[in-house]
Protein backbone atom coordinates (compact mmCIF):
# COMPACT_ATOMS: atom_id res chain seq x y z
CA MET A 1 56.50 14.59 -91.41
CA ARG A 2 53.47 16.72 -90.57
CA ALA A 3 52.34 17.09 -94.04
CA ALA A 4 52.40 13.31 -94.63
CA ARG A 5 50.38 12.96 -91.36
CA LEU A 6 47.73 15.39 -92.53
CA ILE A 7 47.38 13.57 -95.83
CA LYS A 8 46.89 10.25 -93.99
CA MET A 9 44.34 12.00 -91.68
CA VAL A 10 42.31 13.09 -94.67
CA LEU A 11 42.55 9.65 -96.29
CA LEU A 12 41.45 7.97 -92.93
CA LEU A 13 38.36 10.31 -92.83
CA GLN A 14 37.70 9.83 -96.52
CA SER A 15 37.39 6.01 -96.03
CA ARG A 16 35.01 6.10 -92.93
CA PRO A 17 31.90 8.03 -92.18
CA SER A 18 33.58 9.40 -88.94
CA MET A 19 36.40 8.92 -86.45
CA THR A 20 36.83 9.87 -82.94
CA ALA A 21 39.93 11.65 -81.81
CA ALA A 22 40.98 8.56 -79.86
CA GLU A 23 40.74 6.34 -83.13
CA LEU A 24 42.73 9.00 -85.19
CA ALA A 25 45.30 9.22 -82.52
CA ARG A 26 45.76 5.41 -82.59
CA GLU A 27 46.02 5.34 -86.21
CA LEU A 28 48.55 8.40 -86.69
CA GLU A 29 50.33 7.33 -83.55
CA VAL A 30 50.02 10.91 -81.91
CA SER A 31 48.14 12.47 -79.05
CA GLU A 32 44.56 13.45 -79.14
CA ARG A 33 45.71 17.06 -78.70
CA THR A 34 47.89 16.77 -81.79
CA VAL A 35 44.87 15.36 -83.75
CA THR A 36 42.79 18.55 -82.73
CA ARG A 37 45.65 20.68 -83.98
CA ASP A 38 45.93 18.95 -87.32
CA ALA A 39 42.11 19.02 -87.67
CA GLN A 40 42.24 22.82 -87.31
CA ALA A 41 45.12 23.02 -89.81
CA LEU A 42 43.15 21.15 -92.36
CA ILE A 43 40.22 23.43 -91.91
CA GLU A 44 42.42 26.44 -92.42
CA ALA A 45 43.76 24.81 -95.45
CA GLY A 46 40.23 24.55 -96.94
CA VAL A 47 39.48 20.87 -96.17
CA PRO A 48 36.06 20.52 -95.01
CA VAL A 49 36.63 18.75 -91.76
CA TYR A 50 33.71 18.85 -89.27
CA ALA A 51 34.02 18.17 -85.56
CA ASP A 52 30.99 16.56 -83.75
CA ARG A 53 30.81 17.36 -80.05
CA GLY A 54 29.65 15.06 -77.34
CA ARG A 55 30.48 11.49 -76.15
CA ALA A 56 29.42 10.07 -79.71
CA GLY A 57 31.28 12.87 -81.48
CA GLY A 58 34.22 12.71 -83.70
CA TYR A 59 35.62 13.97 -87.01
CA ARG A 60 34.20 13.69 -90.43
CA LEU A 61 34.45 15.09 -93.99
CA VAL A 62 31.45 17.03 -95.34
CA GLY A 63 30.13 17.80 -98.61
CA GLY A 64 31.39 14.56 -100.38
CA TYR A 65 34.83 15.78 -100.20
CA ARG A 66 37.44 13.38 -101.94
CA THR A 67 41.17 13.99 -102.30
CA ARG A 68 43.16 12.85 -105.40
CA LEU A 69 46.31 10.89 -105.51
CA THR A 70 48.39 13.76 -106.73
CA GLY A 71 49.96 14.11 -103.36
CA LEU A 72 51.80 10.80 -103.68
CA ALA A 73 55.63 10.76 -103.86
CA ARG A 74 57.46 8.56 -106.34
CA GLY A 75 58.45 6.08 -103.60
CA GLU A 76 54.82 5.94 -102.46
CA ALA A 77 53.60 5.47 -105.93
CA GLU A 78 56.11 2.59 -106.52
CA ALA A 79 55.25 0.87 -103.22
CA LEU A 80 51.59 0.90 -104.13
CA PHE A 81 52.28 -1.21 -107.30
CA LEU A 82 54.37 -3.60 -105.17
CA SER A 83 51.19 -4.59 -103.17
CA GLY A 84 49.74 -7.02 -105.72
CA VAL A 85 51.14 -10.62 -106.18
CA PRO A 86 50.58 -11.32 -109.90
CA GLY A 87 50.47 -15.10 -109.58
CA ALA A 88 48.28 -15.20 -106.62
CA LEU A 89 45.69 -12.75 -108.28
CA ARG A 90 45.64 -14.85 -111.39
CA GLU A 91 44.91 -18.06 -109.35
CA MET A 92 42.10 -16.38 -107.53
CA GLY A 93 40.49 -15.07 -110.83
CA LEU A 94 41.31 -11.37 -110.06
CA GLU A 95 43.97 -10.76 -112.57
CA ASP A 96 41.49 -8.65 -114.94
CA ALA A 97 40.17 -6.64 -111.98
CA ALA A 98 43.67 -5.87 -110.61
CA SER A 99 44.84 -4.75 -114.07
CA ALA A 100 41.82 -2.46 -114.39
CA ALA A 101 42.54 -1.01 -110.83
CA ARG A 102 46.21 -0.40 -111.69
CA LEU A 103 45.36 1.42 -114.95
CA LYS A 104 42.84 3.61 -112.97
CA VAL A 105 45.46 4.50 -110.34
CA SER A 106 48.00 5.15 -112.99
CA ALA A 107 45.60 7.54 -114.79
CA ALA A 108 45.08 9.63 -111.49
CA LEU A 109 48.78 9.98 -110.89
CA LEU A 110 50.74 12.93 -111.97
CA PRO A 111 52.36 12.45 -115.40
CA SER A 112 55.72 12.34 -113.75
CA LEU A 113 54.78 9.29 -111.80
CA ARG A 114 52.91 7.23 -114.33
CA ASP A 115 55.90 5.10 -114.95
CA ALA A 116 55.87 3.92 -111.38
CA SER A 117 54.24 0.51 -112.07
CA ARG A 118 57.04 -0.35 -114.67
CA THR A 119 59.97 0.77 -112.52
CA ALA A 120 58.67 -1.26 -109.44
CA ALA A 121 57.81 -4.35 -111.61
CA GLN A 122 61.44 -4.31 -113.10
CA ARG A 123 63.12 -4.03 -109.64
CA PHE A 124 60.90 -6.39 -107.32
CA HIS A 125 59.35 -9.75 -108.06
CA LEU A 126 57.65 -11.90 -105.53
CA ASP A 127 57.95 -15.66 -106.14
CA ALA A 128 55.92 -17.29 -103.37
CA PRO A 129 56.43 -21.13 -104.15
CA ALA A 130 59.24 -22.93 -102.60
CA TRP A 131 62.28 -24.30 -104.58
CA PHE A 132 62.05 -27.72 -106.42
CA SER A 133 58.17 -27.62 -106.44
CA GLU A 134 55.59 -27.27 -109.08
CA PRO A 135 52.65 -25.60 -107.34
CA LYS A 136 49.27 -26.10 -108.90
CA ALA A 137 46.40 -23.76 -107.89
CA PRO A 138 43.45 -25.60 -106.42
CA GLU A 139 40.62 -25.79 -108.87
CA LEU A 140 38.18 -24.49 -106.34
CA LEU A 141 40.27 -21.42 -105.29
CA PRO A 142 38.31 -18.82 -107.53
CA ALA A 143 34.95 -20.10 -105.94
CA VAL A 144 36.31 -19.69 -102.52
CA ALA A 145 38.00 -16.35 -103.18
CA ASP A 146 34.48 -15.15 -104.41
CA ALA A 147 32.97 -16.00 -101.21
CA VAL A 148 35.65 -14.51 -99.15
CA TRP A 149 35.22 -11.21 -100.99
CA ASP A 150 31.41 -11.17 -100.52
CA ASP A 151 31.30 -12.55 -97.06
CA ARG A 152 29.07 -15.47 -98.28
CA ARG A 153 28.72 -18.70 -96.47
CA ILE A 154 29.84 -21.80 -98.27
CA THR A 155 29.34 -25.64 -97.82
CA THR A 156 32.43 -27.56 -98.43
CA ARG A 157 33.47 -31.28 -98.72
CA TYR A 158 37.11 -31.94 -97.98
CA LEU A 159 39.43 -34.99 -97.26
CA ARG A 160 40.34 -35.65 -93.71
CA GLY A 161 42.53 -38.51 -93.83
CA PRO A 162 40.78 -41.27 -95.84
CA ALA A 163 37.40 -39.85 -95.01
CA GLU A 164 35.40 -36.95 -96.80
CA VAL A 165 33.80 -34.57 -94.39
CA GLU A 166 31.14 -31.91 -95.13
CA ARG A 167 31.27 -28.54 -93.42
CA ALA A 168 29.41 -25.20 -93.39
CA LEU A 169 31.94 -22.44 -93.10
CA GLU A 170 32.24 -18.62 -93.10
CA PRO A 171 35.27 -17.89 -95.21
CA TYR A 172 37.28 -14.99 -93.63
CA GLY A 173 40.58 -15.10 -95.58
CA LEU A 174 43.00 -16.78 -97.72
CA VAL A 175 46.75 -17.27 -97.05
CA LEU A 176 49.31 -18.41 -99.65
CA LYS A 177 52.16 -20.02 -97.87
CA ALA A 178 55.14 -21.43 -99.71
CA GLY A 179 52.99 -22.26 -102.75
CA VAL A 180 49.98 -23.75 -100.76
CA TRP A 181 46.70 -21.95 -100.36
CA TYR A 182 44.89 -22.11 -96.91
CA LEU A 183 41.49 -20.95 -95.99
CA CYS A 184 40.97 -19.30 -92.59
CA ALA A 185 37.28 -19.84 -91.73
CA ARG A 186 34.91 -19.67 -88.91
CA VAL A 187 32.68 -22.80 -88.22
CA PRO A 188 29.27 -21.41 -87.15
CA GLU A 189 28.33 -24.46 -85.16
CA ALA A 190 31.28 -24.41 -83.10
CA GLY A 191 32.00 -20.68 -83.02
CA THR A 192 35.67 -21.13 -83.68
CA PHE A 193 38.07 -20.30 -86.35
CA ARG A 194 40.00 -22.98 -88.20
CA VAL A 195 42.51 -23.42 -90.97
CA TYR A 196 41.88 -25.54 -94.07
CA ARG A 197 44.15 -26.58 -96.93
CA LEU A 198 42.40 -25.76 -100.14
CA ASP A 199 43.97 -28.65 -102.21
CA ARG A 200 41.92 -31.07 -99.92
CA PHE A 201 38.59 -29.47 -100.82
CA THR A 202 36.73 -31.79 -103.17
CA ALA A 203 33.57 -29.54 -103.51
CA VAL A 204 32.47 -25.99 -102.71
CA ASP A 205 28.76 -24.93 -102.87
CA GLY A 206 28.21 -21.16 -102.62
CA SER A 207 25.38 -19.51 -101.02
CA GLU A 208 23.63 -16.12 -101.29
CA GLU A 209 23.49 -15.93 -97.60
CA ARG A 210 25.85 -13.51 -96.11
CA PHE A 211 27.59 -13.70 -92.63
CA ALA A 212 28.37 -10.85 -90.36
CA ARG A 213 32.09 -10.48 -90.12
CA ASP A 214 33.67 -10.16 -86.93
CA GLU A 215 35.51 -6.79 -87.11
CA ASP A 216 38.03 -7.76 -84.40
CA PHE A 217 39.21 -10.58 -86.71
CA ASP A 218 42.95 -9.79 -87.73
CA LEU A 219 43.91 -12.13 -90.53
CA PRO A 220 47.76 -11.81 -90.28
CA ALA A 221 47.79 -12.04 -86.59
CA PHE A 222 45.42 -15.12 -86.57
CA TRP A 223 47.65 -16.79 -89.21
CA GLU A 224 50.90 -16.16 -87.25
CA GLU A 225 49.36 -17.41 -84.07
CA ARG A 226 48.12 -20.54 -85.76
CA ALA A 227 51.39 -21.16 -87.60
CA GLU A 228 53.35 -20.85 -84.48
CA GLU A 229 50.82 -23.29 -82.68
CA PHE A 230 51.21 -25.74 -85.63
CA ALA A 231 55.07 -25.70 -85.60
CA ARG A 232 55.07 -26.35 -81.84
CA SER A 233 52.51 -29.12 -82.10
CA ILE A 234 54.65 -31.26 -84.54
CA LEU A 235 57.79 -30.98 -82.20
CA ARG A 236 56.85 -34.06 -80.13
CA ALA A 237 60.41 -35.37 -79.26
CA GLU A 238 63.64 -33.98 -77.81
CA VAL A 239 67.24 -34.59 -78.54
CA VAL A 240 70.33 -33.42 -76.59
CA VAL A 241 73.05 -32.18 -79.09
CA ARG A 242 76.63 -30.83 -78.44
CA LEU A 243 77.48 -28.10 -81.09
CA SER A 244 80.68 -26.55 -82.15
CA PRO A 245 80.70 -22.82 -82.75
CA ALA A 246 79.95 -23.55 -86.44
CA GLY A 247 77.14 -25.94 -85.47
CA VAL A 248 75.63 -23.14 -83.46
CA ARG A 249 75.57 -20.79 -86.28
CA ARG A 250 74.24 -23.28 -88.64
CA LEU A 251 71.58 -24.96 -86.47
CA PRO A 252 68.70 -22.47 -87.47
CA TYR A 253 69.14 -23.48 -91.14
CA VAL A 254 68.89 -27.21 -90.72
CA VAL A 255 66.04 -27.52 -88.05
CA ASP A 256 62.89 -25.43 -87.23
CA PRO A 257 64.20 -21.91 -86.61
CA ALA A 258 61.84 -21.29 -83.74
CA SER A 259 62.94 -24.53 -82.06
CA ALA A 260 66.70 -23.57 -82.57
CA ARG A 261 66.21 -20.16 -81.14
CA GLU A 262 64.47 -21.59 -78.10
CA ALA A 263 67.15 -24.30 -77.54
CA LEU A 264 70.06 -21.85 -77.92
CA SER A 265 68.53 -19.34 -75.67
CA ALA A 266 68.19 -21.87 -72.84
CA ALA A 267 71.54 -23.35 -73.29
CA ARG A 268 74.39 -23.02 -70.82
CA PRO A 269 77.70 -21.22 -71.69
CA PRO A 270 80.23 -23.12 -73.82
CA ASP A 271 82.26 -25.63 -72.21
CA GLY A 272 86.17 -25.75 -72.31
CA THR A 273 86.32 -26.72 -75.92
CA GLY A 274 83.91 -23.99 -76.98
CA ARG A 275 80.98 -26.45 -77.67
CA VAL A 276 77.46 -25.67 -76.44
CA THR A 277 74.97 -28.48 -75.37
CA VAL A 278 71.47 -27.87 -76.32
CA THR A 279 67.97 -29.69 -75.76
CA LEU A 280 66.23 -29.50 -79.17
CA GLY A 281 62.51 -30.03 -79.93
CA VAL A 282 62.15 -32.23 -83.03
CA GLU A 283 59.29 -33.93 -84.94
CA SER A 284 60.61 -37.40 -84.53
CA GLU A 285 63.86 -39.37 -84.26
CA GLU A 286 63.80 -40.15 -88.01
CA ILE A 287 63.45 -36.42 -88.92
CA ALA A 288 66.09 -35.29 -86.36
CA HIS A 289 68.50 -37.81 -88.07
CA SER A 290 67.84 -36.43 -91.45
CA GLN A 291 68.27 -32.75 -90.24
CA LEU A 292 71.24 -32.98 -88.01
CA THR A 293 73.07 -35.08 -90.66
CA GLY A 294 73.43 -31.71 -92.43
CA LEU A 295 75.66 -30.50 -89.53
CA GLY A 296 78.20 -33.26 -90.00
CA PRO A 297 81.01 -33.28 -87.45
CA GLU A 298 79.81 -29.92 -86.15
CA ALA A 299 77.20 -31.71 -83.97
CA GLU A 300 77.41 -34.63 -81.55
CA VAL A 301 74.09 -36.25 -80.44
CA LEU A 302 74.32 -37.12 -76.74
CA SER A 303 70.74 -38.60 -76.41
CA PRO A 304 68.44 -40.50 -76.97
CA ALA A 305 70.93 -43.49 -77.22
CA SER A 306 69.15 -44.82 -80.16
CA LEU A 307 69.83 -41.72 -82.24
CA ARG A 308 73.30 -41.48 -81.06
CA ASN A 309 73.76 -45.16 -82.15
CA ARG A 310 72.47 -44.17 -85.68
CA PHE A 311 75.00 -41.49 -86.11
CA ALA A 312 77.81 -43.85 -84.77
CA ALA A 313 76.79 -46.40 -87.44
CA ASP A 314 76.88 -43.50 -90.00
CA ALA A 315 80.24 -42.48 -88.85
CA ALA A 316 81.65 -46.06 -89.10
CA ARG A 317 80.26 -46.37 -92.72
CA LEU A 318 82.01 -43.12 -93.66
CA ALA A 319 85.25 -44.15 -92.09
CA GLU A 320 85.03 -47.46 -94.13
CA LEU A 321 84.48 -45.38 -97.34
CA TYR A 322 87.17 -42.91 -96.46
CA GLY A 323 89.42 -44.20 -93.94
CA ASP A 324 92.16 -45.65 -96.15
CA ARG A 325 92.61 -42.15 -97.66
CA VAL A 326 92.47 -40.54 -94.22
CA ALA A 327 95.11 -43.02 -92.91
CA MET A 328 97.38 -42.42 -95.79
CA GLY A 329 97.00 -38.61 -95.49
CA ASP A 330 96.21 -38.71 -99.08
CA GLY A 331 93.49 -36.42 -100.63
CA VAL A 332 91.97 -36.57 -104.19
CA ALA A 333 94.36 -34.47 -106.11
CA THR A 334 93.25 -32.17 -109.10
CA GLY A 335 92.95 -34.45 -112.16
CA ASP A 336 92.27 -37.78 -110.25
CA ARG A 337 89.51 -39.68 -111.70
CA LEU A 338 86.45 -40.25 -109.57
CA PRO A 339 84.77 -43.70 -109.34
CA THR A 340 82.28 -42.80 -112.06
CA GLY A 341 85.21 -41.98 -114.49
CA GLU A 342 84.39 -38.32 -114.31
CA ALA A 343 87.52 -36.13 -113.90
CA ARG A 344 87.54 -33.87 -110.95
CA PRO A 345 88.11 -30.24 -112.07
């Protein structure tokens, strides 16, 4: 445990000019006293760690010291080769650069670990797009990716409804969500961060002018916050539903999972029949009808009345289709012919 922490400490100091004891303690998840002891242990092991005293002091490596990757364990080496997303790198125009980097890392590894890239690739594969879709990489993605890497301002034109809008942006990061590329960017004139779908861009004009990146910007945290805000913003209606135990289990799979969790956590205990009544946030009555149909008889819509009437009409139509068989207590037996003439197995 300590050996891994010492290696991480060296790599942290290698990646930055200097770090304070407090910064190292946060990164290593230990106390500042432990950082002091670890620094002394590295010095005794021959690693040139220098401690600057005073308020502005900290720890740094001297003499251009660099460590090699020979300290990697097999699991760490294999995890390293899992960090790339081949399809995404190809779409951003970075496939050649990524391939060269993997070759260099492989060359630096111990001979016994140089098959790590192959063993990882044969065991794990990330297929980002959703099912039943044919994603197409936006034509302007490579140009935007270049600007993101170099912190260069861009001027874009994109479709907002039927209109085309021009906007100067500071591109901070790209996100691939379910096969769709999004740009997280700062709008200089407004001083705010916004999210744009890249497939709505019609033009991107690069600039040689660089912007000063806000070092406090955290792309994963920003995306998670905006994604949750978006999910909540589209839930503009409410329906009251009574669910069977099976319906409770299946609800998160047919509606927005966050909305399902919120509704179930606020629900009262089951009634005498074991059913739970929930108030569920939905996009619209039309979408709620489509989603809740997937629960069949495990869900009973109580309100609004208009939605309940739609399900009552559905039930009547189903009874008309199947009522004669239900009344007779007769199912379709093995070998019976279906209406299409196809034999049931």
